[in-house]
Every structure is written in C-alpha cells, then in structure tokens.
Amino acid sequence: MKNPRVSVVTPVYNGAPYLRECIESVLAQDYPNWDYTIVDNCSTDGTREIADEYVARDPRIRVVSNATFAPVMANHNIAARQISPESKYCKFVLADDWLFPECLSRMVAVAEAHPSVAIVGAYGLRGAEVWWYGLPYPSTVVAGREVCRLKLLAGVYPFGTPTSVLYRANTVRSRQAFFNEANLHADKEVCLDVLQDHDFGFVHQVLSFTRTDNDSLTSSYRRFIPHWPARLDDLVRYGPVYLTEAEREQCLTTHLTRYYAFLARFVLEVRDREVFAFHREKLRELGHPLSRVRLTRAIISRVLDLALNPGQSLSSVWRHARRRGLAESMVRSVVVRGSEGQDAGSSLAQLATVDTGKPGLSRAERDL
C-alpha cells in the first residue's frame, strides 16, 4: 500500500486550552490516510465539547469517553487500544502538543523503507528549544541495541516523548499493556524493551512541538526530580541487556556518585522531607539502599566546594540550611548514629579527611 493507515491518538484530561491547536495540526497533515481518536478522561473544562465539534466536521475523527477517571499512563494505554485494525502505524500526539504538517509523511517514509524499524523518532521543539538530538546525520536507521547502548553509556536520548515518535502498530498490539502504568517514564521503557529486537529510525527534521508551560506533571516533576532514580532503574534493569559487566559497573559508580552529590545539595539547601523520603525509598527498591556514610561524605564534599568557591558564602549557606533545620538534623542522624559498621562517634572533622573527589555534573544536574 502506497499510504498505509496511521492511527493518531490523543489521551486528554482537561485539555481545552490547547486541544484545538492539537487537533488542527492533525487535520493539517500532508499525509492523507489517517484516523484520529481522542480519549477524554472525564474532563470538566469543555474538552469533550471541543472534540465533538471536530467529530461533526470530519468523519476520520472520533471521541472515546472514559466511564471513570484513569491515571496518566492508564489513559495512554486506553488510547493505544483505540488504533484501528487496518492501521500499520500508531502516532500519539498529546493534547498540549502539536505536529508539523509533514510529520506523518516523513516518519512513515522511513518506516516503510526499513521494515526492521519498529519506532521512528525525530527532532522536536520543546518550548523554544530543539530537543531529542544526539544521533549523527544522516543516521536514518540505527540498530536498536546500539541506540540503547548510546542511551545508557552517553545519555544520548533521541526517543523524545510519545508525541515525537511513531510506533509500528503491530508493536503496539503485541504488548498487552503498551505502557507500564506504574512508570511515568513508561515511553522510555517501551523503547528500551522494543529495541532489543528491532531497529530505530530517525528523521533529522523538527516534526513536533511539546509544550513546557502547561504540563500538569511539571510542578510535581520539579519537586521530586525523579530522573535520578529513573536513570538508576535504567542501569539496573537494562544494563545487563545492553552493556558489558565492566561498562555497567562504571555507569553505576558514576551515576551513584552524582546522585549522592544531588542528595547532598538537597539536604543542605532544601527542606522537603517527603521528597527525601521518596528518593530513599527508590534507592531501596532498586537494590541500592541509602548509605548514610556515603551521603555524609557527599555533604562534606559540597561544604568544601562552597568554602573554596569565591562566589558563594559558606557561612550564609550553612546558616540558611541550619535555619531550615534539615541539614543539622540530617548530619546528626548520619554522623552521630553512625551506620554501615562505622563508629557512631565519627565526626565531621574525621570525615573531611576522606577523598571527596567526584565527577563533574552536567549543567542540567548542577541546576538541580
């Protein structure tokens, strides 16, 4: 078939402010053979009314309404199940986002030319910035295992978001639940699962727009900063699949050093015990329980960094941390109580003598 069917799906909850723009971008596609299903997750802001307007205008569009409210990834799975039996490809576009007019045609062309490809990605605008880069031009097709190795070893992330990729429909149908509903990074998990046995296609062109100022998950994400345990989860689960043992151990060592540097900054400069408890529990779940000694060493390293940084006042930062109560209580629990066989009488002065070197953080990590 010259233009195989693409099922476009949009899971939405209270998406009225941007839904029209999203739907119009689907209508503007230069690719002719598509159907479009909007899954309304019990919206209360006029989302259903907007969707119904377009249903009345175009027979290729339909609306499915959930009987009860579903969590985010559960609603994504409901949307994935709406793809038509005739469809060869599945394209998500989230309700806050939109597609450039040539998105479907460019992605389908890559998939049709390369039957081994199960997922096709492309550059995308995220706010005002171009994201999902890392593959050298003209990497139209990359072995799935190789692109996953690049993700784990170098942080290259061309997978983007559900809006920025195209899935082969049989890949969607082959999984009972396409997305892991317990994982907010389930779209990444899908890629790491599927690409064990398939290739990855890429279009070196900006084909989608992801909004950053209206994401209902943004405030929670910024508060809990879950990418730290998510990266650890990647290494624990997929390191044995894609990396050698030596590579995996090196990546784990590097990431845990950076993770504890983040936790040290968090202890010194932020007061949010719920978030700290979240990270402590995630470390336990992933088989790397919180090391109080390691955390204390990271705290000392951070304090020394501040002391040697002429642009910051150690005393003011330390007073700020003490005033908020968290640093003092955390250091007391770590040092006075002791752990992991360490002398409970260990002091900050003694710990200051250990090697506190750590690899540099990326700009994004430093900003956190």
XYZ file of C-alpha atoms in Angstrom:
368
model
C 0.000 0.000 0.000
C 1.374 3.383 -1.015
C -0.012 5.254 2.000
C -0.682 2.765 4.822
C -3.143 3.767 7.523
C -1.874 5.673 10.567
C -3.989 5.754 13.710
C -3.426 9.011 15.580
C -4.470 9.058 19.246
C -4.714 11.804 21.854
C -5.287 10.937 25.519
C -6.574 14.077 27.218
C -7.749 15.348 30.584
C -8.904 18.973 30.852
C -7.033 19.949 27.729
C -9.385 22.647 26.491
C -6.826 25.498 26.322
C -4.705 23.762 23.665
C -6.816 20.948 22.232
C -7.966 22.904 19.183
C -4.360 23.601 18.204
C -3.546 19.919 18.652
C -6.464 18.734 16.506
C -5.834 21.339 13.819
C -2.252 20.084 13.500
C -3.570 16.599 12.731
C -6.007 17.997 10.164
C -3.112 19.907 8.556
C -1.042 16.781 7.863
C 0.068 16.380 4.260
C -0.299 12.614 4.695
C -3.750 11.506 3.505
C -4.503 8.163 5.169
C -5.159 8.517 8.890
C -7.847 8.152 11.507
C -7.905 10.047 14.778
C -9.232 9.066 18.199
C -9.421 11.448 21.151
C -9.736 9.719 24.525
C -11.418 12.056 27.004
C -10.516 11.155 30.576
C -13.581 12.620 32.353
C -12.662 16.215 31.562
C -14.655 19.020 33.165
C -13.389 22.046 31.229
C -15.123 21.779 27.861
C -12.663 19.313 26.326
C -15.449 16.974 25.201
C -17.402 19.793 23.587
C -14.357 20.901 21.578
C -13.680 17.327 20.454
C -17.340 16.861 19.439
C -17.126 19.935 17.208
C -14.389 18.293 15.173
C -16.142 14.922 15.115
C -19.082 16.648 13.437
C -16.764 18.215 10.861
C -14.566 15.252 9.888
C -15.605 11.565 9.788
C -11.995 10.473 10.404
C -12.205 11.804 13.962
C -13.980 10.122 16.860
C -14.127 10.568 20.636
C -13.984 7.874 23.295
C -15.008 8.912 26.811
C -13.768 7.026 29.857
C -16.503 5.971 32.255
C -14.219 6.661 35.204
C -11.085 8.709 35.606
C -7.861 6.835 34.755
C -4.300 7.650 35.861
C -1.997 9.198 33.253
C -0.352 6.081 31.848
C -3.549 4.031 32.119
C -5.216 6.605 29.881
C -2.301 6.319 27.449
C -2.949 2.577 27.278
C -6.645 3.150 26.673
C -5.648 5.399 23.771
C -3.220 2.790 22.405
C -6.038 0.244 22.318
C -8.079 2.505 20.023
C -5.902 2.038 16.950
C -7.902 0.652 14.063
C -7.409 -2.919 12.772
C -6.363 -1.504 9.383
C -3.592 0.675 10.802
C 0.037 -0.100 10.118
C 1.310 2.695 12.363
C 0.329 4.431 15.589
C 1.034 8.100 16.306
C 0.452 9.718 19.678
C 0.012 13.472 19.951
C -0.596 14.664 23.490
C -3.259 17.302 23.941
C -0.841 20.103 24.874
C 1.334 19.368 21.825
C 1.067 19.571 18.058
C 2.603 18.172 14.885
C 4.221 19.909 11.947
C 2.349 19.253 8.670
C 4.899 16.785 7.265
C 5.261 14.759 10.476
C 3.316 11.670 9.432
C 4.619 11.554 5.873
C 8.284 11.862 6.895
C 8.061 9.252 9.635
C 6.041 6.761 7.609
C 8.537 7.076 4.738
C 11.392 5.944 6.994
C 9.378 3.057 8.442
C 8.188 1.897 5.013
C 11.723 1.936 3.609
C 13.074 -0.081 6.531
C 10.818 -2.929 7.733
C 13.188 -3.698 10.630
C 12.319 -0.340 12.209
C 9.720 -0.516 14.990
C 9.991 3.075 16.273
C 10.731 6.270 14.353
C 11.874 9.432 16.122
C 12.686 12.969 15.004
C 13.845 16.268 16.369
C 11.177 18.206 18.220
C 10.649 21.651 19.641
C 10.374 21.620 23.409
C 9.218 25.122 24.148
C 11.655 27.251 22.154
C 14.492 24.703 22.043
C 15.274 21.833 19.688
C 15.494 18.538 21.584
C 15.972 14.793 21.019
C 19.342 15.219 19.344
C 22.441 13.051 19.607
C 22.378 10.823 16.544
C 24.852 11.958 13.867
C 23.451 12.917 10.470
C 22.390 11.029 8.400
C 21.546 8.231 10.856
C 18.233 7.312 9.267
C 18.347 3.798 10.735
C 20.301 2.704 13.818
C 20.431 -0.793 15.262
C 18.095 -0.849 18.256
C 20.698 -2.318 20.586
C 23.241 0.305 19.547
C 20.963 3.281 20.200
C 20.077 1.818 23.608
C 23.785 1.452 24.397
C 24.229 5.118 23.475
C 21.403 6.000 25.848
C 22.936 4.101 28.772
C 26.592 4.960 28.137
C 26.448 8.529 26.854
C 23.000 9.841 27.727
C 22.018 10.213 24.070
C 18.218 10.372 24.058
C 16.568 10.520 20.628
C 13.388 8.783 21.866
C 11.748 12.026 22.970
C 8.121 11.781 24.091
C 5.097 9.898 22.744
C 4.354 12.983 20.625
C 7.768 12.860 18.944
C 7.807 9.206 17.831
C 5.869 6.886 15.534
C 5.246 3.261 16.567
C 4.660 0.329 14.252
C 1.089 -0.774 15.044
C 1.982 -4.449 15.398
C 4.471 -3.460 18.099
C 1.669 -1.712 19.984
C -0.684 -4.662 19.566
C 1.955 -7.170 20.689
C 2.046 -5.794 24.233
C -0.939 -6.447 26.484
C -0.373 -3.061 28.131
C 1.756 -0.977 25.812
C 2.915 1.337 28.621
C 3.891 0.281 32.128
C 1.247 2.115 34.133
C 3.429 2.201 37.257
C 6.156 4.180 35.492
C 5.821 7.828 34.426
C 8.837 7.195 32.179
C 6.997 4.338 30.505
C 7.543 5.740 26.995
C 11.310 5.381 27.502
C 10.780 1.897 28.934
C 8.878 0.918 25.782
C 11.849 1.953 23.646
C 14.368 0.073 25.780
C 12.150 -3.021 25.653
C 11.188 -2.989 21.986
C 14.613 -2.055 20.602
C 16.202 -5.213 21.944
C 14.886 -6.911 18.802
C 14.141 -4.067 16.371
C 15.817 -1.076 14.784
C 15.253 2.624 15.404
C 14.522 5.093 12.617
C 15.173 8.820 12.811
C 14.166 11.847 10.761
C 16.659 14.700 11.030
C 13.953 17.317 10.945
C 11.808 19.070 13.557
C 8.421 17.386 13.328
C 6.646 18.012 16.649
C 6.120 20.598 19.356
C 5.996 19.738 23.052
C 4.629 22.385 25.376
C 6.563 23.023 28.588
C 4.422 25.673 30.273
C 1.167 23.787 30.672
C 2.188 20.303 31.770
C 0.164 19.227 34.802
C 3.078 16.996 35.797
C 5.709 19.741 35.646
C 5.420 21.080 39.198
C 5.434 17.595 40.686
C 8.359 16.586 38.467
C 10.393 19.606 39.506
C 9.662 18.937 43.141
C 10.518 15.224 43.210
C 13.171 15.264 40.433
C 12.535 11.607 39.533
C 15.097 11.402 36.746
C 17.754 10.413 39.297
C 16.089 7.112 40.290
C 14.863 6.678 36.704
C 18.455 6.681 35.432
C 19.397 4.177 38.147
C 16.442 1.996 37.158
C 17.654 2.037 33.536
C 21.081 0.771 34.589
C 19.714 -1.853 36.959
C 17.149 -3.243 34.509
C 18.740 -2.701 31.111
C 22.449 -2.567 31.903
C 22.651 -6.396 31.844
C 20.856 -6.387 28.454
C 22.912 -3.792 26.606
C 26.211 -3.312 28.461
C 29.187 -5.398 29.428
C 29.611 -6.003 33.150
C 32.516 -3.537 33.275
C 30.506 -0.864 31.460
C 27.534 -1.375 33.735
C 29.627 -1.134 36.911
C 31.329 2.035 35.677
C 27.990 3.632 34.799
C 26.519 2.667 38.171
C 29.510 4.097 40.038
C 29.372 7.358 38.121
C 25.627 7.756 38.474
C 25.531 6.952 42.186
C 28.320 9.469 42.819
C 26.301 12.128 41.037
C 23.071 11.003 42.704
C 24.616 11.420 46.167
C 26.028 14.813 45.159
C 22.477 15.830 44.293
C 21.158 14.467 47.602
C 23.839 16.396 49.483
C 22.774 19.638 47.839
C 19.178 18.771 48.590
C 19.929 18.160 52.284
C 21.874 21.398 52.634
C 19.685 23.748 50.625
C 16.108 22.417 50.519
C 13.614 21.417 53.181
C 11.297 18.746 51.893
C 11.322 15.546 53.881
C 8.685 13.959 51.668
C 10.918 14.299 48.609
C 13.939 12.983 50.517
C 11.843 10.003 51.639
C 10.853 9.424 48.003
C 14.498 9.139 46.948
C 15.393 6.980 49.940
C 12.599 4.554 49.061
C 13.536 4.488 45.377
C 17.138 3.658 46.232
C 15.920 0.798 48.410
C 13.574 -0.518 45.713
C 16.393 -0.521 43.171
C 18.741 -2.520 45.368
C 20.977 0.361 46.444
C 19.749 1.351 49.936
C 20.687 4.834 51.114
C 24.217 4.857 52.519
C 24.395 7.366 55.341
C 28.188 7.330 55.260
C 28.222 7.991 51.527
C 25.683 10.763 51.940
C 27.727 12.357 54.696
C 30.833 12.283 52.526
C 28.858 13.943 49.736
C 27.673 16.613 52.191
C 31.268 17.288 53.248
C 32.295 17.489 49.609
C 29.558 20.029 48.975
C 30.549 22.081 52.012
C 34.175 22.116 50.867
C 33.097 23.154 47.376
C 31.220 26.073 48.868
C 34.174 27.011 51.056
C 36.508 27.135 48.050
C 34.062 28.948 45.793
C 34.705 32.692 45.971
C 31.304 33.406 44.520
C 29.405 31.972 47.473
C 29.476 32.422 51.205
C 29.773 29.128 53.052
C 28.593 30.655 56.282
C 25.454 32.126 54.759
C 24.536 28.867 53.029
C 25.205 26.882 56.194
C 23.156 29.312 58.299
C 20.366 29.003 55.757
C 20.472 25.216 55.990
C 20.599 25.298 59.801
C 17.742 27.759 59.927
C 15.631 25.413 57.870
C 16.532 22.626 60.244
C 17.114 19.917 57.683
C 20.897 19.938 57.333
C 21.530 19.874 61.059
C 19.102 17.016 61.705
C 20.337 15.018 58.724
C 24.014 15.339 59.624
C 23.210 14.427 63.230
C 21.341 11.295 62.147
C 24.113 10.332 59.750
C 27.156 11.073 61.873
C 26.106 10.655 65.492
C 24.106 7.493 64.997
C 26.555 6.030 62.509
C 25.803 3.297 60.020
C 27.219 0.511 57.930
C 29.604 -0.566 60.677
C 31.065 2.922 61.191
C 31.878 4.254 64.646
C 28.881 6.180 65.920
C 31.290 8.763 67.304
C 32.656 9.725 63.892
C 32.840 13.452 63.410
C 32.658 15.842 60.501
C 36.326 16.628 61.003
C 37.273 12.985 60.635
C 35.123 12.542 57.558
C 36.651 15.629 55.987
C 39.920 13.719 55.604
C 38.490 11.211 53.092
C 38.744 11.614 49.346
C 35.848 13.828 48.266
C 36.572 13.909 44.548
C 33.586 13.427 42.248
C 32.991 13.705 38.536
C 31.605 16.990 37.306
C 27.853 17.343 36.952
C 26.187 18.314 33.731
C 24.703 21.780 33.524
C 21.205 20.360 33.944
C 22.282 18.391 37.013
C 24.033 21.406 38.543
C 20.920 23.478 38.025
C 19.019 20.979 40.137
